[in-house]
Coordinates of C-alpha atoms in Angstrom, one line a residue:
Chain A
X1 CA 18.8 -0.2 34.8
X2 CA 16.9 -3.1 36.2
X3 CA 15.1 -0.7 38.5
X4 CA 14.1 1.4 35.6
X5 CA 12.7 -1.4 33.6
X6 CA 11.0 -2.7 36.7
X7 CA 9.4 0.7 37.2
X8 CA 8.4 1.2 33.6
X9 CA 7.2 -2.3 32.6
X10 CA 4.2 -2.4 34.8
X11 CA 2.9 0.6 32.7
X12 CA 2.4 -1.9 30.0
X13 CA -0.7 -3.1 31.8
X14 CA -2.3 0.4 31.6
X15 CA -2.7 -0.1 27.8
X16 CA -5.8 -2.4 26.9
X17 CA -4.3 -3.0 23.5
X18 CA -1.0 -4.1 25.0
X19 CA -2.9 -6.5 27.4
X20 CA -4.6 -8.2 24.4
X21 CA -1.1 -8.4 22.8
X22 CA 0.3 -9.9 25.9
X23 CA -2.5 -12.6 26.1
X24 CA -2.2 -13.5 22.4
X25 CA 1.6 -13.9 22.8
X26 CA 1.2 -16.0 26.0
X27 CA -1.4 -18.2 24.2
X28 CA 1.1 -18.6 21.3
X29 CA 4.0 -19.3 23.6
X30 CA 2.2 -21.9 25.6
X31 CA 0.9 -23.7 22.5
X32 CA 4.3 -23.7 20.9
X33 CA 6.3 -24.8 24.0
X34 CA 3.7 -27.6 25.1
X35 CA 2.6 -28.6 21.6
X36 CA 3.8 -32.2 22.2
X37 CA 1.5 -32.3 25.1
X38 CA -1.5 -30.4 24.1
X39 CA -1.8 -31.7 20.4
X40 CA -4.4 -34.4 20.4
X41 CA -2.8 -36.3 17.5
X42 CA 0.5 -36.8 15.7
X43 CA 1.2 -33.7 13.3
X44 CA 2.7 -36.0 10.7
X45 CA 1.0 -39.4 10.9
X46 CA -1.3 -40.1 7.9
X47 CA -4.6 -41.7 8.5
X48 CA -6.3 -42.6 5.3
X49 CA -9.7 -43.3 7.0
X50 CA -9.8 -39.7 8.3
X51 CA -9.1 -37.9 5.0
X52 CA -10.7 -34.4 4.5
X53 CA -12.8 -34.6 7.6
X54 CA -14.8 -31.3 8.2
X55 CA -14.3 -29.6 11.6
X56 CA -16.1 -31.5 14.3
X57 CA -16.0 -33.1 17.7
X58 CA -13.1 -35.5 16.8
X59 CA -11.1 -33.0 14.8
X60 CA -11.8 -29.4 16.0
X61 CA -10.4 -27.8 12.8
X62 CA -10.8 -30.8 10.4
X63 CA -8.2 -32.9 8.8
X64 CA -6.2 -32.5 5.5
X65 CA -6.0 -34.7 2.4
X66 CA -3.7 -37.1 4.3
X67 CA -6.0 -37.4 7.2
X68 CA -3.7 -35.3 9.5
X69 CA -5.4 -33.4 12.2
X70 CA -5.2 -29.8 11.4
X71 CA -5.3 -28.6 15.0
X72 CA -2.3 -30.8 15.9
X73 CA -0.5 -29.5 12.9
X74 CA -1.3 -25.9 13.8
X75 CA 0.1 -26.5 17.4
X76 CA 3.4 -28.0 16.2
X77 CA 3.4 -25.4 13.4
X78 CA 3.5 -22.7 16.3
X79 CA 6.6 -24.5 17.7
X80 CA 8.5 -24.4 14.4
X81 CA 7.3 -20.8 13.8
X82 CA 8.5 -19.8 17.4
X83 CA 11.7 -21.5 17.0
X84 CA 12.6 -20.0 13.8
X85 CA 11.6 -16.5 14.9
X86 CA 13.4 -16.6 18.2
X87 CA 16.6 -17.9 16.8
X88 CA 16.6 -15.4 13.8
X89 CA 15.7 -12.4 15.9
X90 CA 18.1 -13.5 18.7
X91 CA 20.9 -13.8 16.3
X92 CA 20.0 -10.5 14.6
X93 CA 19.8 -8.8 18.1
X94 CA 23.1 -10.1 19.3
X95 CA 25.0 -9.3 16.1
X96 CA 23.1 -6.1 15.2
X97 CA 23.4 -4.6 18.6
X98 CA 27.1 -5.4 18.8
X99 CA 27.8 -3.9 15.4
X100 CA 25.6 -0.8 16.2
X101 CA 27.2 -0.2 19.5
X102 CA 30.8 -0.7 18.3
X103 CA 30.1 1.6 15.3
X104 CA 28.5 4.4 17.4
X105 CA 31.2 4.1 20.2
X106 CA 34.0 4.3 17.8
X107 CA 32.8 7.1 15.8
X108 CA 34.6 8.8 12.8
X109 CA 35.5 6.9 9.7
X110 CA 34.8 3.4 11.1
X111 CA 31.3 4.4 12.2
X112 CA 30.6 6.0 8.8
X113 CA 31.9 2.9 6.9
X114 CA 30.1 0.3 9.0
X115 CA 26.8 2.3 8.8
X116 CA 27.1 2.8 5.1
X117 CA 27.4 -1.0 4.6
X118 CA 24.5 -1.5 6.9
X119 CA 22.5 1.0 4.9
X120 CA 23.0 -1.1 1.8
X121 CA 20.9 -3.8 3.3
X122 CA 18.0 -1.3 3.5
X123 CA 18.2 -0.8 -0.3
X124 CA 16.3 -4.2 -0.6
X125 CA 12.6 -4.9 0.2
X126 CA 13.1 -7.2 3.2
X127 CA 11.3 -10.1 1.8
X128 CA 13.3 -10.0 -1.4
X129 CA 16.6 -10.1 0.6
X130 CA 15.4 -13.0 2.7
X131 CA 14.2 -14.8 -0.4
X132 CA 17.5 -14.4 -2.2
X133 CA 19.4 -15.7 0.7
X134 CA 17.2 -18.7 1.0
X135 CA 17.4 -19.2 -2.7
X136 CA 21.1 -19.3 -2.6
X137 CA 21.6 -21.5 0.6
X138 CA 18.7 -23.8 -0.2
X139 CA 15.3 -24.2 1.4
X140 CA 15.0 -25.3 5.1
X141 CA 14.6 -24.0 8.6
X142 CA 18.2 -23.3 9.3
X143 CA 18.6 -21.2 6.2
X144 CA 15.4 -19.4 6.9
X145 CA 16.8 -18.3 10.4
X146 CA 20.0 -17.3 8.8
X147 CA 18.0 -15.2 6.1
X148 CA 15.7 -13.4 8.5
X149 CA 18.8 -12.7 10.8
X150 CA 20.7 -11.2 7.9
X151 CA 17.7 -8.9 7.0
X152 CA 17.1 -7.9 10.7
X153 CA 20.9 -7.3 11.7
X154 CA 21.2 -3.9 10.0
X155 CA 17.9 -2.9 11.7
X156 CA 19.3 -3.7 15.2
X157 CA 22.5 -1.9 14.3
X158 CA 20.7 1.2 13.5
X159 CA 18.6 1.0 16.5
X160 CA 21.5 0.4 18.8
X161 CA 23.8 3.0 17.4
X162 CA 21.6 6.0 18.0
X163 CA 21.4 5.8 21.8
X164 CA 25.3 5.0 21.9
X165 CA 26.0 8.3 20.2
X166 CA 24.1 10.2 22.9
X167 CA 25.1 8.0 25.9
X168 CA 28.9 8.0 25.2
X169 CA 29.0 11.8 25.7
X170 CA 27.3 11.7 29.1
X171 CA 29.2 12.5 32.2
X172 CA 28.8 9.1 33.9
X173 CA 30.6 7.6 30.9
X174 CA 33.4 10.1 31.4
X175 CA 33.4 9.3 35.1
X176 CA 33.8 5.6 34.3
X177 CA 36.6 6.3 32.0
X178 CA 38.3 8.3 34.8
X179 CA 38.2 5.6 37.2
X180 CA 40.0 3.3 34.7
X181 CA 37.2 1.3 33.0
X182 CA 38.3 -0.1 29.6
X183 CA 36.2 0.1 26.5
X184 CA 34.6 -3.1 26.9
X185 CA 33.5 -2.4 30.5
X186 CA 32.1 1.0 29.5
X187 CA 30.2 -0.5 26.6
X188 CA 28.7 -3.5 28.6
X189 CA 28.3 -2.0 32.1
X190 CA 27.5 1.5 31.4
X191 CA 26.2 2.1 27.9
X192 CA 24.3 -1.2 27.2
X193 CA 22.0 -1.0 30.3
X194 CA 20.9 2.4 29.3
X195 CA 19.8 1.4 25.8
X196 CA 17.8 -1.7 26.6
X197 CA 14.3 -0.2 26.1
X198 CA 14.5 0.6 22.3
X199 CA 16.0 -2.9 21.7
X200 CA 13.2 -4.6 23.7
X201 CA 10.6 -2.8 21.6
X202 CA 12.5 -3.7 18.4
X203 CA 12.8 -7.3 19.4
X204 CA 8.9 -7.6 19.9
X205 CA 8.3 -5.9 16.4
X206 CA 11.1 -8.1 14.7
X207 CA 9.4 -11.2 16.2
X208 CA 6.2 -10.4 14.5
X209 CA 8.0 -9.7 11.2
X210 CA 10.0 -12.9 11.6
X211 CA 6.9 -15.0 12.0
X212 CA 5.3 -13.3 8.9
X213 CA 8.5 -13.9 6.9
X214 CA 8.8 -17.6 7.9
X215 CA 5.2 -18.1 7.0
X216 CA 5.7 -16.4 3.6
X217 CA 8.9 -18.5 2.8
X218 CA 7.2 -21.6 3.9
X219 CA 4.2 -20.7 1.8
X220 CA 6.4 -20.3 -1.2
X221 CA 8.1 -23.7 -0.4
X222 CA 11.5 -22.4 0.8
X223 CA 11.0 -22.4 4.6
X224 CA 10.1 -25.3 6.8
X225 CA 10.1 -28.4 4.7
X226 CA 7.3 -31.1 4.6
X227 CA 6.3 -33.3 6.4
X228 CA 7.1 -31.0 9.3
X229 CA 4.1 -28.6 9.8
X230 CA 4.5 -24.9 9.3
X231 CA 1.6 -22.4 9.1
X232 CA 2.8 -21.1 5.7
X233 CA 3.2 -24.6 4.0
X234 CA -0.2 -25.6 5.5
X235 CA -1.8 -22.6 3.9
X236 CA 0.0 -23.5 0.6
X237 CA -1.2 -27.1 0.8
X238 CA -4.7 -25.9 1.5
X239 CA -4.8 -24.1 -2.0
X240 CA -4.8 -27.5 -3.8
X241 CA -7.9 -28.6 -1.8
X242 CA -9.7 -25.2 -1.7
X243 CA -12.7 -26.4 -3.4
X244 CA -13.3 -29.4 -1.5
X245 CA -11.9 -28.6 1.8
X246 CA -12.1 -24.8 2.4
X247 CA -11.5 -25.2 6.3
X248 CA -7.9 -26.1 5.5
X249 CA -7.3 -22.4 4.4
X250 CA -8.8 -20.7 7.4
X251 CA -7.1 -21.8 10.5
X252 CA -3.4 -21.5 9.5
X253 CA -4.0 -17.9 8.3
X254 CA -5.9 -17.0 11.4
X255 CA -3.0 -18.3 13.5
X256 CA -0.5 -16.3 11.6
X257 CA -2.5 -13.1 11.8
X258 CA -3.3 -13.6 15.6
X259 CA 0.5 -14.3 16.3
X260 CA 1.5 -11.3 14.3
X261 CA -1.1 -9.1 15.8
X262 CA -0.1 -10.2 19.4
X263 CA 3.6 -9.2 18.8
X264 CA 2.6 -6.0 17.2
X265 CA 0.3 -5.0 19.9
X266 CA 2.9 -6.0 22.6
X267 CA 5.6 -4.1 20.7
X268 CA 3.4 -0.8 20.6
X269 CA 2.7 -1.3 24.2
X270 CA 6.3 -1.7 25.1
X271 CA 7.2 1.3 23.1
X272 CA 4.6 3.4 24.9
X273 CA 5.6 2.1 28.2
X274 CA 9.4 2.1 27.8
X275 CA 10.2 4.8 25.2
X276 CA 7.1 7.1 24.6
X277 CA 9.3 9.3 22.3
X278 CA 9.3 6.7 19.7
X279 CA 5.4 6.8 19.6
X280 CA 4.0 7.5 16.0
Chain B
X1 CA 16.3 22.1 -5.9
X2 CA 18.6 21.1 -8.8
X3 CA 21.4 20.9 -6.4
X4 CA 19.4 18.7 -4.1
X5 CA 18.6 16.3 -7.0
X6 CA 22.2 16.3 -8.1
X7 CA 23.3 15.4 -4.6
X8 CA 20.8 12.5 -4.4
X9 CA 21.7 11.3 -7.9
X10 CA 25.5 11.1 -7.0
X11 CA 24.7 9.4 -3.7
X12 CA 22.8 6.8 -5.7
X13 CA 25.9 5.6 -7.4
X14 CA 27.7 4.0 -4.4
X15 CA 24.3 2.4 -3.3
X16 CA 23.7 0.8 -6.7
X17 CA 27.4 -0.3 -6.6
X18 CA 26.9 -1.7 -3.2
X19 CA 23.6 -3.7 -4.1
X20 CA 25.3 -5.2 -7.1
X21 CA 28.2 -6.6 -4.8
X22 CA 25.6 -7.9 -2.3
X23 CA 23.7 -9.5 -4.9
X24 CA 26.7 -11.1 -6.5
X25 CA 28.1 -12.4 -3.3
X26 CA 24.7 -13.8 -2.2
X27 CA 24.4 -15.8 -5.4
X28 CA 27.9 -17.1 -4.6
X29 CA 26.6 -18.5 -1.3
X30 CA 25.1 -21.5 -3.3
X31 CA 26.7 -24.4 -1.4
X32 CA 29.0 -26.8 -3.3
X33 CA 29.4 -26.6 -7.0
X34 CA 27.3 -24.0 -9.0
X35 CA 27.4 -26.2 -12.0
X36 CA 26.0 -29.2 -10.3
X37 CA 23.3 -27.0 -8.6
X38 CA 22.3 -25.8 -12.2
X39 CA 22.4 -29.2 -13.7
X40 CA 20.6 -30.8 -10.9
X41 CA 21.1 -34.4 -9.7
X42 CA 19.7 -36.3 -12.7
X43 CA 22.7 -35.8 -14.9
X44 CA 26.2 -36.9 -14.0
X45 CA 29.0 -34.8 -15.5
X46 CA 32.6 -36.0 -16.1
X47 CA 35.2 -33.8 -14.7
X48 CA 36.1 -32.5 -18.3
X49 CA 32.5 -31.5 -18.9
X50 CA 32.2 -29.9 -15.6
X51 CA 35.4 -28.0 -16.1
X52 CA 34.4 -26.7 -19.6
X53 CA 31.0 -25.6 -18.3
X54 CA 32.7 -23.9 -15.5
X55 CA 35.1 -22.1 -18.0
X56 CA 32.1 -21.2 -20.1
X57 CA 30.3 -19.5 -17.3
X58 CA 33.6 -17.9 -16.1
X59 CA 33.3 -19.7 -12.8
X60 CA 36.9 -20.7 -12.9
X61 CA 38.1 -17.2 -12.5
X62 CA 38.7 -15.3 -9.1
X63 CA 35.7 -13.7 -7.5
X64 CA 36.7 -10.2 -8.3
X65 CA 37.3 -11.1 -11.9
X66 CA 33.9 -12.7 -12.0
X67 CA 32.3 -9.7 -10.5
X68 CA 34.1 -7.4 -12.9
X69 CA 33.0 -9.4 -16.1
X70 CA 29.3 -9.7 -14.7
X71 CA 28.9 -5.9 -13.7
X72 CA 30.4 -4.7 -17.0
X73 CA 28.1 -7.0 -18.9
X74 CA 25.2 -5.9 -16.7
X75 CA 26.0 -2.3 -17.3
X76 CA 25.6 -2.8 -20.9
X77 CA 22.2 -4.5 -20.4
X78 CA 23.5 -8.1 -20.5
X79 CA 22.4 -10.0 -17.4
X80 CA 23.1 -13.3 -19.1
X81 CA 20.7 -16.0 -20.5
X82 CA 18.1 -18.0 -18.8
X83 CA 19.4 -21.7 -18.6
X84 CA 15.9 -23.0 -19.0
X85 CA 14.5 -20.9 -21.7
X86 CA 17.6 -19.6 -23.4
X87 CA 16.3 -16.1 -23.6
X88 CA 18.2 -13.0 -22.4
X89 CA 17.3 -12.5 -18.8
X90 CA 16.9 -8.7 -19.2
X91 CA 14.3 -9.3 -22.0
X92 CA 12.4 -11.7 -19.8
X93 CA 12.3 -9.3 -16.9
X94 CA 11.3 -6.4 -19.0
X95 CA 8.6 -8.3 -20.6
X96 CA 7.1 -9.0 -17.2
X97 CA 7.8 -5.7 -15.4
X98 CA 4.8 -3.8 -16.7
X99 CA 2.5 -6.3 -14.9
X100 CA 4.6 -6.0 -11.5
X101 CA 4.6 -2.2 -11.8
X102 CA 0.8 -2.1 -12.6
X103 CA 0.1 -4.4 -9.6
X104 CA 2.2 -2.2 -7.3
X105 CA 0.6 1.0 -8.5
X106 CA -2.9 -0.6 -8.4
X107 CA -2.1 -1.5 -4.6
X108 CA -1.0 2.2 -4.0
X109 CA -4.3 3.3 -5.4
X110 CA -6.3 0.8 -3.3
X111 CA -4.3 1.8 -0.2
X112 CA -4.9 5.5 -0.7
X113 CA -8.5 5.1 -1.6
X114 CA -9.1 3.1 1.8
X115 CA -6.4 4.6 4.0
X116 CA -6.7 8.2 3.5
X117 CA -10.5 8.6 4.2
X118 CA -10.3 6.2 7.1
X119 CA -7.4 7.9 8.5
X120 CA -8.9 11.4 8.2
X121 CA -12.2 10.3 9.8
X122 CA -10.4 8.6 12.6
X123 CA -8.3 11.7 13.3
X124 CA -11.4 14.2 13.2
X125 CA -13.6 11.8 15.1
X126 CA -11.0 10.9 17.6
X127 CA -11.9 8.5 20.3
X128 CA -15.4 7.9 18.6
X129 CA -16.7 4.6 17.4
X130 CA -15.5 5.4 14.0
X131 CA -11.9 6.1 15.3
X132 CA -12.1 2.7 17.1
X133 CA -13.1 0.9 13.9
X134 CA -10.2 2.6 12.0
X135 CA -7.7 1.7 14.5
X136 CA -8.7 -1.9 14.6
X137 CA -8.8 -2.0 10.8
X138 CA -5.2 -0.7 10.8
X139 CA -4.1 -3.3 13.4
X140 CA -5.7 -6.2 11.6
X141 CA -4.5 -4.9 8.2
X142 CA -1.0 -4.7 9.3
X143 CA -1.1 -8.4 10.7
X144 CA -2.9 -9.9 7.7
X145 CA -0.6 -12.0 5.6
X146 CA -1.2 -11.0 2.1
X147 CA -0.9 -14.7 0.9
X148 CA -3.7 -15.6 3.2
X149 CA -5.9 -12.6 2.2
X150 CA -5.3 -13.6 -1.4
X151 CA -6.2 -17.2 -0.8
X152 CA -9.4 -16.3 1.1
X153 CA -10.4 -13.9 -1.7
X154 CA -10.0 -16.6 -4.2
X155 CA -11.9 -19.0 -2.0
X156 CA -14.8 -16.7 -1.6
X157 CA -14.9 -15.4 -5.2
X158 CA -14.7 -19.0 -6.7
X159 CA -16.6 -21.1 -4.2
X160 CA -19.3 -18.8 -2.9
X161 CA -19.7 -16.3 -5.7
X162 CA -18.9 -18.4 -8.6
X163 CA -16.4 -15.8 -10.0
X164 CA -12.8 -16.6 -10.8
X165 CA -10.3 -13.8 -10.7
X166 CA -9.4 -14.9 -14.2
X167 CA -5.7 -14.2 -13.9
X168 CA -4.5 -17.3 -15.7
X169 CA -4.2 -15.9 -19.1
X170 CA -3.1 -12.4 -18.3
X171 CA -3.9 -9.7 -20.9
X172 CA -2.0 -6.5 -21.1
X173 CA -3.8 -3.2 -20.4
X174 CA -3.1 -1.9 -24.0
X175 CA -4.7 -5.1 -25.4
X176 CA -7.9 -5.2 -23.5
X177 CA -8.2 -2.5 -20.7
X178 CA -11.3 -3.8 -19.2
X179 CA -10.3 -7.4 -18.8
X180 CA -6.8 -6.3 -17.5
X181 CA -8.3 -4.2 -14.8
X182 CA -10.5 -7.1 -13.9
X183 CA -7.6 -9.4 -13.6
X184 CA -5.5 -6.9 -11.6
X185 CA -8.3 -5.8 -9.2
X186 CA -8.2 -8.5 -6.7
X187 CA -4.5 -9.0 -6.6
X188 CA -4.1 -5.1 -6.1
X189 CA -6.6 -5.3 -3.2
X190 CA -4.7 -8.2 -1.7
X191 CA -1.4 -6.3 -1.9
X192 CA -2.9 -2.9 -1.0
X193 CA -4.9 -3.7 2.1
X194 CA -1.8 -3.7 4.4
X195 CA -0.5 -0.5 2.8
X196 CA -4.0 1.0 3.4
X197 CA -3.5 0.3 7.1
X198 CA -0.1 2.1 7.1
X199 CA -1.6 5.0 5.1
X200 CA -4.4 5.1 7.7
X201 CA -2.0 5.1 10.6
X202 CA 0.3 7.7 9.2
X203 CA -2.8 10.0 8.1
X204 CA -4.4 9.7 11.4
X205 CA -1.3 10.5 13.6
X206 CA -0.1 13.2 11.3
X207 CA -3.5 14.9 11.1
X208 CA -4.0 14.7 14.8
X209 CA -0.8 16.6 15.3
X210 CA -1.6 19.3 12.8
X211 CA -5.2 19.8 14.3
X212 CA -3.6 21.0 17.5
X213 CA -1.0 23.4 16.0
X214 CA -1.1 27.2 16.6
X215 CA -2.1 27.9 13.0
X216 CA -5.1 25.5 13.2
X217 CA -6.1 27.4 16.4
X218 CA -5.7 30.8 14.7
X219 CA -7.8 29.7 11.8
X220 CA -10.6 28.6 14.2
X221 CA -10.0 31.8 16.1
X222 CA -10.9 33.8 13.0
X223 CA -14.1 32.2 12.5
X224 CA -13.4 29.4 9.9
X225 CA -15.6 26.3 10.1
X226 CA -14.0 23.2 11.3
X227 CA -14.2 21.7 7.8
X228 CA -12.4 24.5 6.3
X229 CA -9.6 24.3 8.9
X230 CA -9.2 20.7 8.2
X231 CA -9.3 20.6 4.5
X232 CA -7.8 24.1 3.7
X233 CA -5.2 24.2 6.3
X234 CA -4.3 21.0 8.2
X235 CA -4.7 18.3 5.7
X236 CA -2.1 19.8 3.3
X237 CA 0.5 19.7 6.0
X238 CA -0.6 16.3 7.4
X239 CA -0.3 14.7 4.0
X240 CA 3.5 15.5 3.7
X241 CA 4.6 12.4 5.7
X242 CA 2.1 10.4 3.9
X243 CA 3.8 11.1 0.6
X244 CA 7.1 9.7 2.0
X245 CA 5.2 6.6 3.2
X246 CA 3.8 6.2 -0.3
X247 CA 7.3 6.3 -1.8
X248 CA 8.8 3.9 0.8
X249 CA 5.9 1.5 0.8
X250 CA 5.8 1.5 -3.1
X251 CA 9.2 0.0 -3.0
X252 CA 8.1 -2.7 -0.5
X253 CA 5.1 -3.3 -2.5
X254 CA 7.4 -4.5 -5.4
X255 CA 8.6 -7.1 -2.8
X256 CA 5.1 -8.0 -1.7
X257 CA 4.2 -8.4 -5.3
X258 CA 6.4 -11.6 -5.5
X259 CA 4.0 -13.2 -3.1
X260 CA 0.8 -11.9 -4.6
X261 CA 1.8 -12.8 -8.1
X262 CA 2.4 -16.4 -6.9
X263 CA -1.0 -16.5 -5.2
X264 CA -2.8 -15.3 -8.3
X265 CA -0.5 -17.0 -10.8
X266 CA 0.3 -13.6 -12.4
X267 CA 3.3 -13.8 -14.8
X268 CA 5.2 -10.9 -13.3
X269 CA 8.9 -10.3 -12.3
X270 CA 8.1 -11.9 -8.8
X271 CA 6.8 -15.1 -10.4
X272 CA 9.8 -15.2 -12.8
X273 CA 12.1 -15.0 -9.6
X274 CA 10.3 -17.7 -7.9
X275 CA 10.4 -20.0 -11.1
X276 CA 14.0 -19.2 -11.3
X277 CA 14.6 -20.3 -7.8
X278 CA 12.7 -23.6 -8.1
X279 CA 14.4 -24.2 -11.6
X280 CA 17.8 -23.3 -10.2
X281 CA 18.1 -20.7 -13.0
X282 CA 20.5 -18.5 -11.2
X283 CA 21.0 -16.0 -14.0
X284 CA 17.2 -15.2 -13.8
X285 CA 17.3 -15.1 -10.0
X286 CA 20.3 -12.8 -9.9
X287 CA 18.9 -10.5 -12.6
X288 CA 15.3 -10.4 -11.0
X289 CA 16.9 -9.6 -7.5
X290 CA 19.0 -6.8 -8.8
X291 CA 16.3 -5.4 -11.1
X292 CA 13.8 -5.2 -8.1
X293 CA 16.4 -3.8 -5.8
X294 CA 17.4 -1.1 -8.3
X295 CA 13.8 -0.3 -8.8
X296 CA 13.3 -0.1 -5.0
X297 CA 16.2 2.4 -4.7
X298 CA 15.0 4.6 -7.6
X299 CA 11.4 4.7 -6.2
X300 CA 12.9 5.7 -2.8
X301 CA 14.9 8.4 -4.5
X302 CA 11.7 9.7 -6.3
X303 CA 9.9 9.7 -2.9
X304 CA 12.7 11.8 -1.4
X305 CA 12.4 14.2 -4.4
X306 CA 8.7 14.3 -4.1
X307 CA 8.9 15.0 -0.4
X308 CA 11.5 17.7 -0.9
X309 CA 9.3 19.2 -3.5
X310 CA 6.2 19.6 -1.2
X311 CA 8.3 20.4 1.8
X312 CA 10.8 23.1 1.2
X313 CA 12.4 22.8 4.7
X314 CA 14.0 19.5 3.5
X315 CA 15.9 21.1 0.7
X316 CA 17.6 23.6 3.0
X317 CA 18.6 21.3 5.6

């Protein structure tokens, strides 16, 4: 499997759009991971003397109504956005893939029952389901992670189940069974490695959606809570100051857009490189 | 076709039942005591007061019992009363739904008006400058958060053009159509732009596929002009997947409307839901969530039926 991935992944570099995606994601990751080092100011320290400064040499993207440096808040916002997106998508990938694999492998009534339950989650607009869960659990980063994970788990279950249905009928699985492999060994050693490609593609696309949802929930006041910076809440705060500090509204939105665009382009590129049959 | 419709309607029952269970259970995720959550922290209740309120709202019963009472009431149109306004939840939702529906429909119109021509041009002039522009447009459109787009539109309109979207005192279409359309225009553009990117993508890829089919080659072979091949033959087939997309996305637009209504301060179901969340008015939250989810499912069903209507192959599968 590793050799297949190693063979197919370099194809990604053949797609110019995927390269741009890779670059955007790399910038996002570097900024998010090293925000503490790269940010010129504290993201939460308030400086009354620097209130509502226009973008300039000292504050590249200006400051907000509390005198906080917007660039520093953007950088730390990238960290919280990445943390939430990674945990949420990681959780959904683990649980969703496990459910999808077990369901597809078991087949019959169990498969039917599990997938019908999963289908129910598709009967909600994704943002509505995430919003309801956060509304019930209460606002905050941890509950945002849980909400996004719940929304994405059925999607991973569906993505994982399809390949299992095909792979479990193949000769090498029958051969593994003949030499005495148990169900767990068959699932983890023989089936899982052959279905990594669609899951990797889905992870990239899910990360972009998770970023967008985290930003939307924070914009609505339900995601990351102040004073911790989040791109969504920064945008929401900018609306109060729109007429006197329009710069506050530009950079957080641009950051969200470029991050989402990066993961979308990377996801499309990965799909074309790893699994061209899924191409739209 | 009648059998197909009947099958789909029957399949709808367990889905709606399942949705009601999920919504009911999600609302029971509220940590701690629901009564304290509703009352807030400013009032302190005695044990007796809390117990009598719990009994009044039926919260002292088992979960299956609570569900049974709630669903039987809901089936009779009783979604409970808003804790804040004292009004029936269903009435509040129905009062606001025309606006949400109008917004979603407006977004569909905006999406089709932009997405279809850009998609068609992009496919017909493949690999040209126009195509590049179209593809860029769809990439950016899909990544653009609607709450940012809305904010920027308001910023540009109010700060640089001196026009306010004027959505504060919403006027219904029947009262003043012109003012209503003026109020809904920018929110619909905000909500519809990402949809137009999806429409563009679907139209382009679907039309590209059709342009190279045997029947298109035959049409060209018998001497038809390219325009006639595209409009008369390929486009009809290419639009079939777009119809499905419209149906599916229309449902998602209902979800997206929640955010856009908040951005433009429009009093729709989405804003009712958000106010319900911030005011801990759980009957309103529960009612609004289930109402939007039901509409989402019904719109998807209508999309399925429309798809089967224009594409007979589906009906006989």
